[in-house]
Amino acid sequence: MKKTLFTIFTVFMFFIPFATSAAVQTTGNDPEKINLYRVEMKLTKDGTANVTERIVYDFGRNQKHGIFRNIPMLYKTRRGNPHQNIKVTSVVNENNVAYKTKISGFNTLTIQIGDEDVLVSGVKTYIINYQVKRVINSLTDKDQLLWNF
């Protein structure tokens, strides 16, 4: 049985690169990719996290309106389901110029970055700054950082 599963797995893995390559070539679009994703977090004494995400996104030659960043806001913990209080403070490029954004969602915060009337291509940098309240869970013997964004 193990040998059969290994054979099926090996054959499957052999065809994946060809299927992916063919799909990319037949769509006529350049593959898009994230060149850099870096997160910096500063914690305050009241349990708030000040977060900066730097995303360098390569659209290739594709023309798009921007990106979406989804941040989960509801987690199951020992104390129930606390609602993470997230406040987006800014979304800018590498020159500190603000992007047009739309923010929506309840269980997941969705930040739509870009202008629906403007197409972009090539490499773009998105710097998202936000605050998250109640990320520290104070236990009797220690403090615990709850982070899974």
N, CA, C and O atoms as a GROMACS GRO file, in nm:
protein
  596
    1MET      N    1   0.082  -0.120   0.000
    1MET     CA    2   0.000   0.000   0.000
    1MET      C    3   0.087   0.126   0.000
    1MET      O    4   0.060   0.221  -0.074
    2LYS      N    5   0.191   0.126   0.084
    2LYS     CA    6   0.279   0.243   0.091
    2LYS      C    7   0.350   0.267  -0.042
    2LYS      O    8   0.368   0.381  -0.085
    3LYS      N    9   0.390   0.157  -0.108
    3LYS     CA   10   0.458   0.169  -0.236
    3LYS      C   11   0.364   0.227  -0.342
    3LYS      O   12   0.406   0.308  -0.424
    4THR      N   13   0.237   0.186  -0.340
    4THR     CA   14   0.139   0.238  -0.435
    4THR      C   15   0.117   0.387  -0.413
    4THR      O   16   0.115   0.464  -0.509
    5LEU      N   17   0.101   0.427  -0.287
    5LEU     CA   18   0.083   0.569  -0.258
    5LEU      C   19   0.204   0.651  -0.299
    5LEU      O   20   0.190   0.761  -0.352
    6PHE      N   21   0.324   0.598  -0.275
    6PHE     CA   22   0.446   0.667  -0.314
    6PHE      C   23   0.451   0.684  -0.466
    6PHE      O   24   0.488   0.791  -0.514
    7THR      N   25   0.414   0.582  -0.540
    7THR     CA   26   0.414   0.589  -0.686
    7THR      C   27   0.314   0.694  -0.735
    7THR      O   28   0.346   0.775  -0.823
    8ILE      N   29   0.194   0.693  -0.680
    8ILE     CA   30   0.093   0.792  -0.719
    8ILE      C   31   0.142   0.933  -0.687
    8ILE      O   32   0.129   1.023  -0.769
    9PHE      N   33   0.199   0.951  -0.568
    9PHE     CA   34   0.252   1.081  -0.527
    9PHE      C   35   0.362   1.127  -0.622
    9PHE      O   36   0.365   1.243  -0.662
   10THR      N   37   0.454   1.037  -0.658
   10THR     CA   38   0.565   1.070  -0.746
   10THR      C   39   0.514   1.112  -0.885
   10THR      O   40   0.560   1.212  -0.940
   11VAL      N   41   0.421   1.037  -0.940
   11VAL     CA   42   0.365   1.070  -1.071
   11VAL      C   43   0.294   1.204  -1.066
   11VAL      O   44   0.310   1.287  -1.155
   12PHE      N   45   0.215   1.226  -0.960
   12PHE     CA   46   0.143   1.352  -0.941
   12PHE      C   47   0.240   1.469  -0.936
   12PHE      O   48   0.218   1.570  -1.002
   13MET      N   49   0.347   1.457  -0.857
   13MET     CA   50   0.444   1.565  -0.842
   13MET      C   51   0.518   1.592  -0.973
   13MET      O   52   0.558   1.705  -0.998
   14PHE      N   53   0.535   1.489  -1.057
   14PHE     CA   54   0.601   1.506  -1.186
   14PHE      C   55   0.519   1.594  -1.279
   14PHE      O   56   0.576   1.673  -1.354
   15PHE      N   57   0.386   1.583  -1.275
   15PHE     CA   58   0.302   1.657  -1.368
   15PHE      C   59   0.268   1.798  -1.322
   15PHE      O   60   0.227   1.881  -1.404
   16ILE      N   61   0.282   1.828  -1.194
   16ILE     CA   62   0.246   1.961  -1.144
   16ILE      C   63   0.324   2.073  -1.213
   16ILE      O   64   0.261   2.169  -1.257
   17PRO      N   65   0.458   2.065  -1.227
   17PRO     CA   66   0.528   2.176  -1.293
   17PRO      C   67   0.481   2.199  -1.436
   17PRO      O   68   0.472   2.314  -1.480
   18PHE      N   69   0.450   2.092  -1.510
   18PHE     CA   70   0.404   2.109  -1.648
   18PHE      C   71   0.265   2.170  -1.653
   18PHE      O   72   0.239   2.254  -1.739
   19ALA      N   73   0.177   2.129  -1.564
   19ALA     CA   74   0.041   2.184  -1.561
   19ALA      C   75   0.045   2.332  -1.525
   19ALA      O   76  -0.025   2.413  -1.586
   20THR      N   77   0.125   2.367  -1.426
   20THR     CA   78   0.136   2.507  -1.383
   20THR      C   79   0.198   2.591  -1.494
   20THR      O   80   0.149   2.700  -1.524
   21SER      N   81   0.304   2.541  -1.555
   21SER     CA   82   0.370   2.613  -1.662
   21SER      C   83   0.275   2.636  -1.779
   21SER      O   84   0.271   2.746  -1.836
   22ALA      N   85   0.200   2.535  -1.815
   22ALA     CA   86   0.106   2.548  -1.927
   22ALA      C   87  -0.003   2.649  -1.895
   22ALA      O   88  -0.043   2.726  -1.982
   23ALA      N   89  -0.051   2.648  -1.771
   23ALA     CA   90  -0.157   2.741  -1.732
   23ALA      C   91  -0.108   2.885  -1.741
   23ALA      O   92  -0.182   2.973  -1.786
   24VAL      N   93   0.014   2.910  -1.698
   24VAL     CA   94   0.069   3.045  -1.702
   24VAL      C   95   0.087   3.090  -1.846
   24VAL      O   96   0.057   3.204  -1.880
   25GLN      N   97   0.135   3.002  -1.931
   25GLN     CA   98   0.160   3.039  -2.070
   25GLN      C   99   0.031   3.062  -2.148
   25GLN      O  100   0.027   3.149  -2.235
   26THR      N  101  -0.074   2.985  -2.118
   26THR     CA  102  -0.196   2.999  -2.196
   26THR      C  103  -0.282   3.117  -2.152
   26THR      O  104  -0.370   3.160  -2.228
   27THR      N  105  -0.260   3.172  -2.033
   27THR     CA  106  -0.342   3.284  -1.988
   27THR      C  107  -0.301   3.415  -2.053
   27THR      O  108  -0.382   3.507  -2.063
   28GLY      N  109  -0.177   3.425  -2.098
   28GLY     CA  110  -0.131   3.548  -2.160
   28GLY      C  111  -0.088   3.652  -2.058
   28GLY      O  112  -0.049   3.763  -2.096
   29ASN      N  113  -0.094   3.621  -1.930
   29ASN     CA  114  -0.055   3.714  -1.825
   29ASN      C  115   0.082   3.678  -1.770
   29ASN      O  116   0.122   3.561  -1.772
   30ASP      N  117   0.154   3.779  -1.722
   30ASP     CA  118   0.277   3.753  -1.650
   30ASP      C  119   0.242   3.699  -1.512
   30ASP      O  120   0.139   3.737  -1.455
   31PRO      N  121   0.324   3.611  -1.458
   31PRO     CA  122   0.298   3.569  -1.320
   31PRO      C  123   0.323   3.686  -1.225
   31PRO      O  124   0.418   3.763  -1.242
   32GLU      N  125   0.238   3.699  -1.126
   32GLU     CA  126   0.254   3.802  -1.025
   32GLU      C  127   0.320   3.739  -0.904
   32GLU      O  128   0.307   3.618  -0.881
   33LYS      N  129   0.392   3.820  -0.826
   33LYS     CA  130   0.457   3.765  -0.708
   33LYS      C  131   0.484   3.873  -0.605
   33LYS      O  132   0.490   3.992  -0.636
   34ILE      N  133   0.499   3.828  -0.483
   34ILE     CA  134   0.538   3.916  -0.374
   34ILE      C  135   0.690   3.907  -0.362
   34ILE      O  136   0.743   3.801  -0.331
   35ASN      N  137   0.758   4.018  -0.386
   35ASN     CA  138   0.904   4.020  -0.375
   35ASN      C  139   0.950   4.032  -0.231
   35ASN      O  140   1.056   3.981  -0.194
   36LEU      N  141   0.870   4.099  -0.148
   36LEU     CA  142   0.907   4.119  -0.008
   36LEU      C  143   0.782   4.134   0.075
   36LEU      O  144   0.688   4.203   0.037
   37TYR      N  145   0.780   4.067   0.190
   37TYR     CA  146   0.674   4.085   0.289
   37TYR      C  147   0.744   4.092   0.424
   37TYR      O  148   0.796   3.991   0.472
   38ARG      N  149   0.745   4.210   0.487
   38ARG     CA  150   0.813   4.229   0.615
   38ARG      C  151   0.717   4.293   0.714
   38ARG      O  152   0.645   4.388   0.682
   39VAL      N  153   0.716   4.240   0.835
   39VAL     CA  154   0.629   4.292   0.940
   39VAL      C  155   0.716   4.337   1.057
   39VAL      O  156   0.804   4.265   1.103
   40GLU      N  157   0.689   4.458   1.103
   40GLU     CA  158   0.753   4.509   1.225
   40GLU      C  159   0.642   4.540   1.324
   40GLU      O  160   0.540   4.599   1.289
   41MET      N  161   0.663   4.498   1.448
   41MET     CA  162   0.560   4.517   1.551
   41MET      C  163   0.624   4.577   1.676
   41MET      O  164   0.729   4.532   1.721
   42LYS      N  165   0.558   4.679   1.730
   42LYS     CA  166   0.600   4.738   1.858
   42LYS      C  167   0.485   4.720   1.955
   42LYS      O  168   0.373   4.762   1.928
   43LEU      N  169   0.514   4.657   2.068
   43LEU     CA  170   0.411   4.634   2.170
   43LEU      C  171   0.416   4.745   2.274
   43LEU      O  172   0.524   4.790   2.313
   44THR      N  173   0.299   4.788   2.319
   44THR     CA  174   0.290   4.888   2.424
   44THR      C  175   0.250   4.820   2.555
   44THR      O  176   0.207   4.705   2.555
   45LYS      N  177   0.264   4.890   2.665
   45LYS     CA  178   0.232   4.833   2.796
   45LYS      C  179   0.085   4.799   2.812
   45LYS      O  180   0.050   4.713   2.892
   46ASP      N  181  -0.002   4.866   2.735
   46ASP     CA  182  -0.146   4.837   2.748
   46ASP      C  183  -0.190   4.720   2.660
   46ASP      O  184  -0.310   4.692   2.650
   47GLY      N  185  -0.096   4.650   2.595
   47GLY     CA  186  -0.129   4.533   2.515
   47GLY      C  187  -0.166   4.563   2.371
   47GLY      O  188  -0.223   4.479   2.303
   48THR      N  189  -0.133   4.683   2.324
   48THR     CA  190  -0.159   4.721   2.186
   48THR      C  191  -0.035   4.693   2.102
   48THR      O  192   0.078   4.717   2.146
   49ALA      N  193  -0.057   4.643   1.981
   49ALA     CA  194   0.053   4.623   1.886
   49ALA      C  195   0.042   4.728   1.777
   49ALA      O  196  -0.061   4.740   1.711
   50ASN      N  197   0.150   4.802   1.757
   50ASN     CA  198   0.160   4.895   1.644
   50ASN      C  199   0.236   4.820   1.535
   50ASN      O  200   0.353   4.788   1.551
   51VAL      N  201   0.167   4.794   1.424
   51VAL     CA  202   0.220   4.706   1.321
   51VAL      C  203   0.246   4.784   1.192
   51VAL      O  204   0.165   4.868   1.152
   52THR      N  205   0.360   4.756   1.129
   52THR     CA  206   0.392   4.808   0.997
   52THR      C  207   0.422   4.689   0.907
   52THR      O  208   0.513   4.611   0.935
   53GLU      N  209   0.345   4.676   0.800
   53GLU     CA  210   0.369   4.573   0.700
   53GLU      C  211   0.423   4.641   0.575
   53GLU      O  212   0.367   4.740   0.527
   54ARG      N  213   0.530   4.588   0.523
   54ARG     CA  214   0.587   4.639   0.397
   54ARG      C  215   0.574   4.527   0.295
   54ARG      O  216   0.634   4.420   0.310
   55ILE      N  217   0.496   4.552   0.191
   55ILE     CA  218   0.472   4.453   0.086
   55ILE      C  219   0.523   4.511  -0.046
   55ILE      O  220   0.476   4.615  -0.090
   56VAL      N  221   0.619   4.443  -0.106
   56VAL     CA  222   0.667   4.482  -0.239
   56VAL      C  223   0.609   4.379  -0.335
   56VAL      O  224   0.647   4.262  -0.334
   57TYR      N  225   0.517   4.426  -0.418
   57TYR     CA  226   0.440   4.337  -0.505
   57TYR      C  227   0.475   4.364  -0.651
   57TYR      O  228   0.477   4.478  -0.696
   58ASP      N  229   0.503   4.256  -0.725
   58ASP     CA  230   0.538   4.268  -0.866
   58ASP      C  231   0.420   4.221  -0.951
   58ASP      O  232   0.388   4.102  -0.954
   59PHE      N  233   0.355   4.314  -1.018
   59PHE     CA  234   0.242   4.282  -1.106
   59PHE      C  235   0.290   4.232  -1.242
   59PHE      O  236   0.209   4.184  -1.322
   60GLY      N  237   0.420   4.242  -1.269
   60GLY     CA  238   0.471   4.209  -1.402
   60GLY      C  239   0.417   4.310  -1.502
   60GLY      O  240   0.410   4.430  -1.473
   61ARG      N  241   0.379   4.263  -1.620
   61ARG     CA  242   0.320   4.351  -1.720
   61ARG      C  243   0.169   4.359  -1.707
   61ARG      O  244   0.103   4.433  -1.780
   62ASN      N  245   0.114   4.282  -1.614
   62ASN     CA  246  -0.031   4.284  -1.593
   62ASN      C  247  -0.074   4.422  -1.546
   62ASN      O  248   0.001   4.490  -1.477
   63GLN      N  249  -0.193   4.461  -1.583
   63GLN     CA  250  -0.249   4.588  -1.537
   63GLN      C  251  -0.362   4.557  -1.440
   63GLN      O  252  -0.462   4.496  -1.475
   64LYS      N  253  -0.342   4.600  -1.317
   64LYS     CA  254  -0.440   4.576  -1.210
   64LYS      C  255  -0.468   4.708  -1.139
   64LYS      O  256  -0.403   4.810  -1.165
   65HIS      N  257  -0.565   4.705  -1.052
   65HIS     CA  258  -0.600   4.826  -0.977
   65HIS      C  259  -0.527   4.836  -0.843
   65HIS      O  260  -0.524   4.943  -0.783
   66GLY      N  261  -0.467   4.727  -0.797
   66GLY     CA  262  -0.399   4.727  -0.669
   66GLY      C  263  -0.408   4.590  -0.604
   66GLY      O  264  -0.420   4.488  -0.673
   67ILE      N  265  -0.402   4.588  -0.471
   67ILE     CA  266  -0.406   4.461  -0.399
   67ILE      C  267  -0.511   4.465  -0.288
   67ILE      O  268  -0.562   4.571  -0.252
   68PHE      N  269  -0.541   4.348  -0.236
   68PHE     CA  270  -0.625   4.334  -0.117
   68PHE      C  271  -0.538   4.276  -0.006
   68PHE      O  272  -0.459   4.184  -0.030
   69ARG      N  273  -0.552   4.328   0.115
   69ARG     CA  274  -0.487   4.269   0.232
   69ARG      C  275  -0.598   4.230   0.328
   69ARG      O  276  -0.673   4.316   0.375
   70ASN      N  277  -0.609   4.100   0.359
   70ASN     CA  278  -0.710   4.049   0.451
   70ASN      C  279  -0.644   4.015   0.583
   70ASN      O  280  -0.544   3.944   0.588
   71ILE      N  281  -0.702   4.067   0.692
   71ILE     CA  282  -0.649   4.042   0.826
   71ILE      C  283  -0.760   3.980   0.910
   71ILE      O  284  -0.863   4.043   0.932
   72PRO      N  285  -0.740   3.856   0.958
   72PRO     CA  286  -0.842   3.794   1.044
   72PRO      C  287  -0.856   3.872   1.174
   72PRO      O  288  -0.757   3.919   1.230
   73MET      N  289  -0.980   3.884   1.223
   73MET     CA  290  -1.004   3.964   1.343
   73MET      C  291  -1.068   3.886   1.458
   73MET      O  292  -1.084   3.941   1.566
   74LEU      N  293  -1.104   3.762   1.439
   74LEU     CA  294  -1.172   3.686   1.542
   74LEU      C  295  -1.097   3.556   1.566
   74LEU      O  296  -1.073   3.480   1.473
   75TYR      N  297  -1.060   3.531   1.691
   75TYR     CA  298  -0.985   3.411   1.726
   75TYR      C  299  -1.051   3.340   1.842
   75TYR      O  300  -1.112   3.403   1.928
   76LYS      N  301  -1.038   3.210   1.845
   76LYS     CA  302  -1.089   3.130   1.955
   76LYS      C  303  -0.975   3.112   2.056
   76LYS      O  304  -0.870   3.059   2.022
   77THR      N  305  -0.997   3.156   2.178
   77THR     CA  306  -0.898   3.142   2.283
   77THR      C  307  -0.963   3.078   2.405
   77THR      O  308  -1.082   3.045   2.403
   78ARG      N  309  -0.884   3.062   2.509
   78ARG     CA  310  -0.937   3.005   2.635
   78ARG      C  311  -1.049   3.091   2.693
   78ARG      O  312  -1.136   3.042   2.764
   79ARG      N  313  -1.045   3.218   2.664
   79ARG     CA  314  -1.144   3.311   2.720
   79ARG      C  315  -1.264   3.333   2.628
   79ARG      O  316  -1.345   3.421   2.654
   80GLY      N  317  -1.276   3.256   2.522
   80GLY     CA  318  -1.388   3.274   2.430
   80GLY      C  319  -1.340   3.326   2.296
   80GLY      O  320  -1.233   3.288   2.249
   81ASN      N  321  -1.417   3.412   2.236
   81ASN     CA  322  -1.384   3.468   2.105
   81ASN      C  323  -1.371   3.620   2.114
   81ASN      O  324  -1.466   3.692   2.083
   82PRO      N  325  -1.255   3.669   2.157
   82PRO     CA  326  -1.242   3.815   2.165
   82PRO      C  327  -1.233   3.877   2.026
   82PRO      O  328  -1.171   3.821   1.936
   83HIS      N  329  -1.295   3.991   2.011
   83HIS     CA  330  -1.288   4.064   1.885
   83HIS      C  331  -1.162   4.148   1.887
   83HIS      O  332  -1.145   4.234   1.974
   84GLN      N  333  -1.074   4.123   1.794
   84GLN     CA  334  -0.951   4.202   1.786
   84GLN      C  335  -0.985   4.339   1.730
   84GLN      O  336  -1.043   4.350   1.622
   85ASN      N  337  -0.951   4.441   1.801
   85ASN     CA  338  -0.979   4.577   1.761
   85ASN      C  339  -0.864   4.627   1.674
   85ASN      O  340  -0.755   4.654   1.725
   86ILE      N  341  -0.888   4.640   1.544
   86ILE     CA  342  -0.785   4.682   1.450
   86ILE      C  343  -0.821   4.819   1.392
   86ILE      O  344  -0.933   4.842   1.347
   87LYS      N  345  -0.723   4.908   1.394
   87LYS     CA  346  -0.742   5.041   1.338
   87LYS      C  347  -0.630   5.066   1.238
   87LYS      O  348  -0.512   5.072   1.275
   88VAL      N  349  -0.666   5.082   1.111
   88VAL     CA  350  -0.568   5.113   1.007
   88VAL      C  351  -0.536   5.261   1.019
   88VAL      O  352  -0.626   5.345   1.013
   89THR      N  353  -0.408   5.293   1.034
   89THR     CA  354  -0.368   5.433   1.052
   89THR      C  355  -0.317   5.496   0.923
   89THR      O  356  -0.332   5.617   0.904
   90SER      N  357  -0.256   5.416   0.834
   90SER     CA  358  -0.214   5.469   0.705
   90SER      C  359  -0.177   5.356   0.610
   90SER      O  360  -0.139   5.247   0.651
   91VAL      N  361  -0.190   5.386   0.481
   91VAL     CA  362  -0.142   5.298   0.375
   91VAL      C  363  -0.073   5.389   0.274
   91VAL      O  364  -0.137   5.470   0.208
   92VAL      N  365   0.060   5.374   0.263
   92VAL     CA  366   0.140   5.465   0.181
   92VAL      C  367   0.237   5.385   0.094
   92VAL      O  368   0.257   5.265   0.113
   93ASN      N  369   0.298   5.456  -0.002
   93ASN     CA  370   0.404   5.394  -0.081
   93ASN      C  371   0.539   5.425  -0.016
   93ASN      O  372   0.544   5.484   0.092
   94GLU      N  373   0.647   5.386  -0.082
   94GLU     CA  374   0.781   5.407  -0.025
   94GLU      C  375   0.819   5.554  -0.012
   94GLU      O  376   0.914   5.586   0.059
   95ASN      N  377   0.746   5.643  -0.080
   95ASN     CA  378   0.770   5.788  -0.069
   95ASN      C  379   0.672   5.856   0.027
   95ASN      O  380   0.662   5.978   0.030
   96ASN      N  381   0.601   5.775   0.104
   96ASN     CA  382   0.504   5.822   0.204
   96ASN      C  383   0.384   5.892   0.141
   96ASN      O  384   0.321   5.976   0.205
   97VAL      N  385   0.352   5.856   0.016
   97VAL     CA  386   0.233   5.909  -0.051
   97VAL      C  387   0.119   5.811  -0.026
   97VAL      O  388   0.132   5.691  -0.050
   98ALA      N  389   0.006   5.864   0.020
   98ALA     CA  390  -0.107   5.778   0.058
   98ALA      C  391  -0.172   5.713  -0.064
   98ALA      O  392  -0.188   5.775  -0.169
   99TYR      N  393  -0.209   5.586  -0.046
   99TYR     CA  394  -0.288   5.515  -0.146
   99TYR      C  395  -0.436   5.534  -0.115
   99TYR      O  396  -0.474   5.555   0.000
  100LYS      N  397  -0.517   5.526  -0.218
  100LYS     CA  398  -0.662   5.523  -0.199
  100LYS      C  399  -0.695   5.385  -0.142
  100LYS      O  400  -0.649   5.283  -0.194
  101THR      N  401  -0.776   5.382  -0.036
  101THR     CA  402  -0.811   5.255   0.029
  101THR      C  403  -0.959   5.249   0.061
  101THR      O  404  -1.025   5.351   0.079
  102LYS      N  405  -1.010   5.126   0.066
  102LYS     CA  406  -1.144   5.099   0.116
  102LYS      C  407  -1.129   4.989   0.220
  102LYS      O  408  -1.063   4.888   0.196
  103ILE      N  409  -1.190   5.010   0.335
  103ILE     CA  410  -1.178   4.914   0.445
  103ILE      C  411  -1.316   4.860   0.476
  103ILE      O  412  -1.412   4.935   0.491
  104SER      N  413  -1.325   4.727   0.485
  104SER     CA  414  -1.453   4.664   0.513
  104SER      C  415  -1.429   4.534   0.591
  104SER      O  416  -1.316   4.490   0.608
  105GLY      N  417  -1.538   4.475   0.637
  105GLY     CA  418  -1.530   4.344   0.700
  105GLY      C  419  -1.562   4.347   0.848
  105GLY      O  420  -1.562   4.452   0.912
  106PHE      N  421  -1.590   4.229   0.901
  106PHE     CA  422  -1.616   4.213   1.044
  106PHE      C  423  -1.526   4.105   1.102
  106PHE      O  424  -1.440   4.135   1.184
  107ASN      N  425  -1.543   3.980   1.062
  107ASN     CA  426  -1.455   3.872   1.110
  107ASN      C  427  -1.318   3.879   1.045
  107ASN      O  428  -1.218   3.837   1.103
  108THR      N  429  -1.314   3.933   0.924
  108THR     CA  430  -1.188   3.956   0.852
  108THR      C  431  -1.190   4.100   0.803
  108THR      O  432  -1.283   4.142   0.734
  109LEU      N  433  -1.086   4.173   0.838
  109LEU     CA  434  -1.072   4.310   0.790
  109LEU      C  435  -1.012   4.305   0.650
  109LEU      O  436  -0.906   4.246   0.630
  110THR      N  437  -1.079   4.365   0.553
  110THR     CA  438  -1.029   4.369   0.416
  110THR      C  439  -0.988   4.511   0.383
  110THR      O  440  -1.069   4.604   0.391
  111ILE      N  441  -0.862   4.527   0.344
  111ILE     CA  442  -0.812   4.657   0.302
  111ILE      C  443  -0.792   4.648   0.150
  111ILE      O  444  -0.704   4.577   0.103
  112GLN      N  445  -0.872   4.720   0.077
  112GLN     CA  446  -0.858   4.727  -0.069
  112GLN      C  447  -0.771   4.847  -0.099
  112GLN      O  448  -0.808   4.961  -0.070
  113ILE      N  449  -0.654   4.821  -0.157
  113ILE     CA  450  -0.555   4.926  -0.180
  113ILE      C  451  -0.544   4.951  -0.330
  113ILE      O  452  -0.508   4.861  -0.406
  114GLY      N  453  -0.574   5.072  -0.370
  114GLY     CA  454  -0.564   5.108  -0.512
  114GLY      C  455  -0.689   5.182  -0.556
  114GLY      O  456  -0.790   5.184  -0.485
  115ASP      N  457  -0.680   5.240  -0.671
  115ASP     CA  458  -0.788   5.320  -0.726
  115ASP      C  459  -0.857   5.242  -0.837
  115ASP      O  460  -0.791   5.192  -0.928
  116GLU      N  461  -0.990   5.232  -0.830
  116GLU     CA  462  -1.064   5.156  -0.931
  116GLU      C  463  -1.058   5.222  -1.069
  116GLU      O  464  -1.092   5.159  -1.169
  117ASP      N  465  -1.014   5.347  -1.074
  117ASP     CA  466  -1.003   5.416  -1.203
  117ASP      C  467  -0.859   5.420  -1.256
  117ASP      O  468  -0.835   5.474  -1.364
  118VAL      N  469  -0.764   5.363  -1.182
  118VAL     CA  470  -0.623   5.369  -1.221
  118VAL      C  471  -0.567   5.227  -1.228
  118VAL      O  472  -0.582   5.149  -1.133
  119LEU      N  473  -0.501   5.194  -1.340
  119LEU     CA  474  -0.436   5.066  -1.355
  119LEU      C  475  -0.287   5.080  -1.324
  119LEU      O  476  -0.225   5.180  -1.360
  120VAL      N  477  -0.231   4.980  -1.256
  120VAL     CA  478  -0.089   4.980  -1.225
  120VAL      C  479  -0.027   4.852  -1.278
  120VAL      O  480  -0.096   4.752  -1.298
  121SER      N  481   0.104   4.855  -1.300
  121SER     CA  482   0.180   4.737  -1.339
  121SER      C  483   0.321   4.754  -1.285
  121SER      O  484   0.356   4.858  -1.230
  122GLY      N  485   0.401   4.650  -1.300
  122GLY     CA  486   0.538   4.656  -1.249
  122GLY      C  487   0.542   4.635  -1.099
  122GLY      O  488   0.451   4.576  -1.041
  123VAL      N  489   0.648   4.683  -1.037
  123VAL     CA  490   0.671   4.663  -0.894
  123VAL      C  491   0.616   4.783  -0.817
  123VAL      O  492   0.647   4.898  -0.848
  124LYS      N  493   0.534   4.754  -0.716
  124LYS     CA  494   0.476   4.858  -0.630
  124LYS      C  495   0.503   4.822  -0.484
  124LYS      O  496   0.506   4.704  -0.447
  125THR      N  497   0.523   4.924  -0.403
  125THR     CA  498   0.546   4.905  -0.260
  125THR      C  499   0.426   4.957  -0.183
  125THR      O  500   0.379   5.068  -0.205
  126TYR      N  501   0.378   4.873  -0.091
  126TYR     CA  502   0.263   4.908  -0.006
  126TYR      C  503   0.310   4.899   0.139
  126TYR      O  504   0.357   4.794   0.183
  127ILE      N  505   0.296   5.009   0.212
  127ILE     CA  506   0.331   5.011   0.354
  127ILE      C  507   0.203   5.036   0.432
  127ILE      O  508   0.143   5.143   0.425
  128ILE      N  509   0.161   4.934   0.507
  128ILE     CA  510   0.034   4.938   0.581
  128ILE      C  511   0.067   4.951   0.728
  128ILE      O  512   0.138   4.868   0.785
  129ASN      N  513   0.014   5.056   0.791
  129ASN     CA  514   0.032   5.077   0.935
  129ASN      C  515  -0.102   5.061   1.004
  129ASN      O  516  -0.202   5.120   0.962
  130TYR      N  517  -0.103   4.980   1.111
  130TYR     CA  518  -0.227   4.963   1.187
  130TYR      C  519  -0.196   4.927   1.331
  130TYR      O  520  -0.086   4.884   1.365
  131GLN      N  521  -0.298   4.948   1.414
  131GLN     CA  522  -0.290   4.915   1.556
  131GLN      C  523  -0.386   4.802   1.585
  131GLN      O  524  -0.498   4.798   1.534
  132VAL      N  525  -0.342   4.709   1.669
  132VAL     CA  526  -0.427   4.598   1.711
  132VAL      C  527  -0.431   4.599   1.863
  132VAL      O  528  -0.328   4.590   1.930
  133LYS      N  529  -0.552   4.611   1.917
  133LYS     CA  530  -0.569   4.612   2.062
  133LYS      C  531  -0.590   4.470   2.113
  133LYS      O  532  -0.636   4.383   2.039
  134ARG      N  533  -0.556   4.448   2.237
  134ARG     CA  534  -0.576   4.321   2.308
  134ARG      C  535  -0.504   4.202   2.243
  134ARG      O  536  -0.564   4.096   2.225
  135VAL      N  537  -0.378   4.219   2.207
  135VAL     CA  538  -0.303   4.106   2.154
  135VAL      C  539  -0.223   4.034   2.262
  135VAL      O  540  -0.165   3.928   2.238
  136ILE      N  541  -0.221   4.092   2.382
  136ILE     CA  542  -0.152   4.029   2.493
  136ILE      C  543  -0.255   3.963   2.584
  136ILE      O  544  -0.349   4.028   2.631
  137ASN      N  545  -0.236   3.835   2.608
  137ASN     CA  546  -0.321   3.759   2.698
  137ASN      C  547  -0.246   3.744   2.830
  137ASN      O  548  -0.146   3.673   2.836
  138SER      N  549  -0.292   3.810   2.936
  138SER     CA  550  -0.224   3.806   3.065
  138SER      C  551  -0.269   3.682   3.142
  138SER      O  552  -0.385   3.670   3.182
  139LEU      N  553  -0.175   3.592   3.162
  139LEU     CA  554  -0.200   3.471   3.240
  139LEU      C  555  -0.142   3.491   3.379
  139LEU      O  556  -0.075   3.591   3.405
  140THR      N  557  -0.168   3.399   3.468
  140THR     CA  558  -0.120   3.416   3.606
  140THR      C  559   0.032   3.414   3.616
  140THR      O  560   0.089   3.486   3.697
  141ASP      N  561   0.097   3.333   3.534
  141ASP     CA  562   0.242   3.320   3.544
  141ASP      C  563   0.320   3.386   3.430
  141ASP      O  564   0.443   3.392   3.435
  142LYS      N  565   0.250   3.435   3.328
  142LYS     CA  566   0.320   3.495   3.214
  142LYS      C  567   0.223   3.575   3.129
  142LYS      O  568   0.101   3.566   3.145
  143ASP      N  569   0.278   3.653   3.038
  143ASP     CA  570   0.200   3.721   2.935
  143ASP      C  571   0.221   3.646   2.804
  143ASP      O  572   0.330   3.596   2.777
  144GLN      N  573   0.115   3.639   2.725
  144GLN     CA  574   0.119   3.562   2.601
  144GLN      C  575   0.077   3.652   2.485
  144GLN      O  576  -0.027   3.718   2.491
  145LEU      N  577   0.158   3.654   2.379
  145LEU     CA  578   0.125   3.728   2.259
  145LEU      C  579   0.039   3.640   2.169
  145LEU      O  580   0.081   3.531   2.130
  146LEU      N  581  -0.081   3.687   2.136
  146LEU     CA  582  -0.171   3.614   2.047
  146LEU      C  583  -0.161   3.678   1.909
  146LEU      O  584  -0.215   3.786   1.886
  147TRP      N  585  -0.092   3.610   1.816
  147TRP     CA  586  -0.068   3.671   1.685
  147TRP      C  587  -0.072   3.563   1.578
  147TRP      O  588   0.007   3.468   1.581
  148ASN      N  589  -0.162   3.579   1.484
  148ASN     CA  590  -0.173   3.485   1.372
  148ASN      C  591  -0.231   3.560   1.253
  148ASN      O  592  -0.331   3.517   1.196
  149PHE      N  593  -0.169   3.668   1.216
  149PHE     CA  594  -0.221   3.752   1.109
  149PHE      C  595  -0.151   3.717   0.981
  149PHE      O  596  -0.180   3.777   0.877
   0.00000   0.00000   0.00000
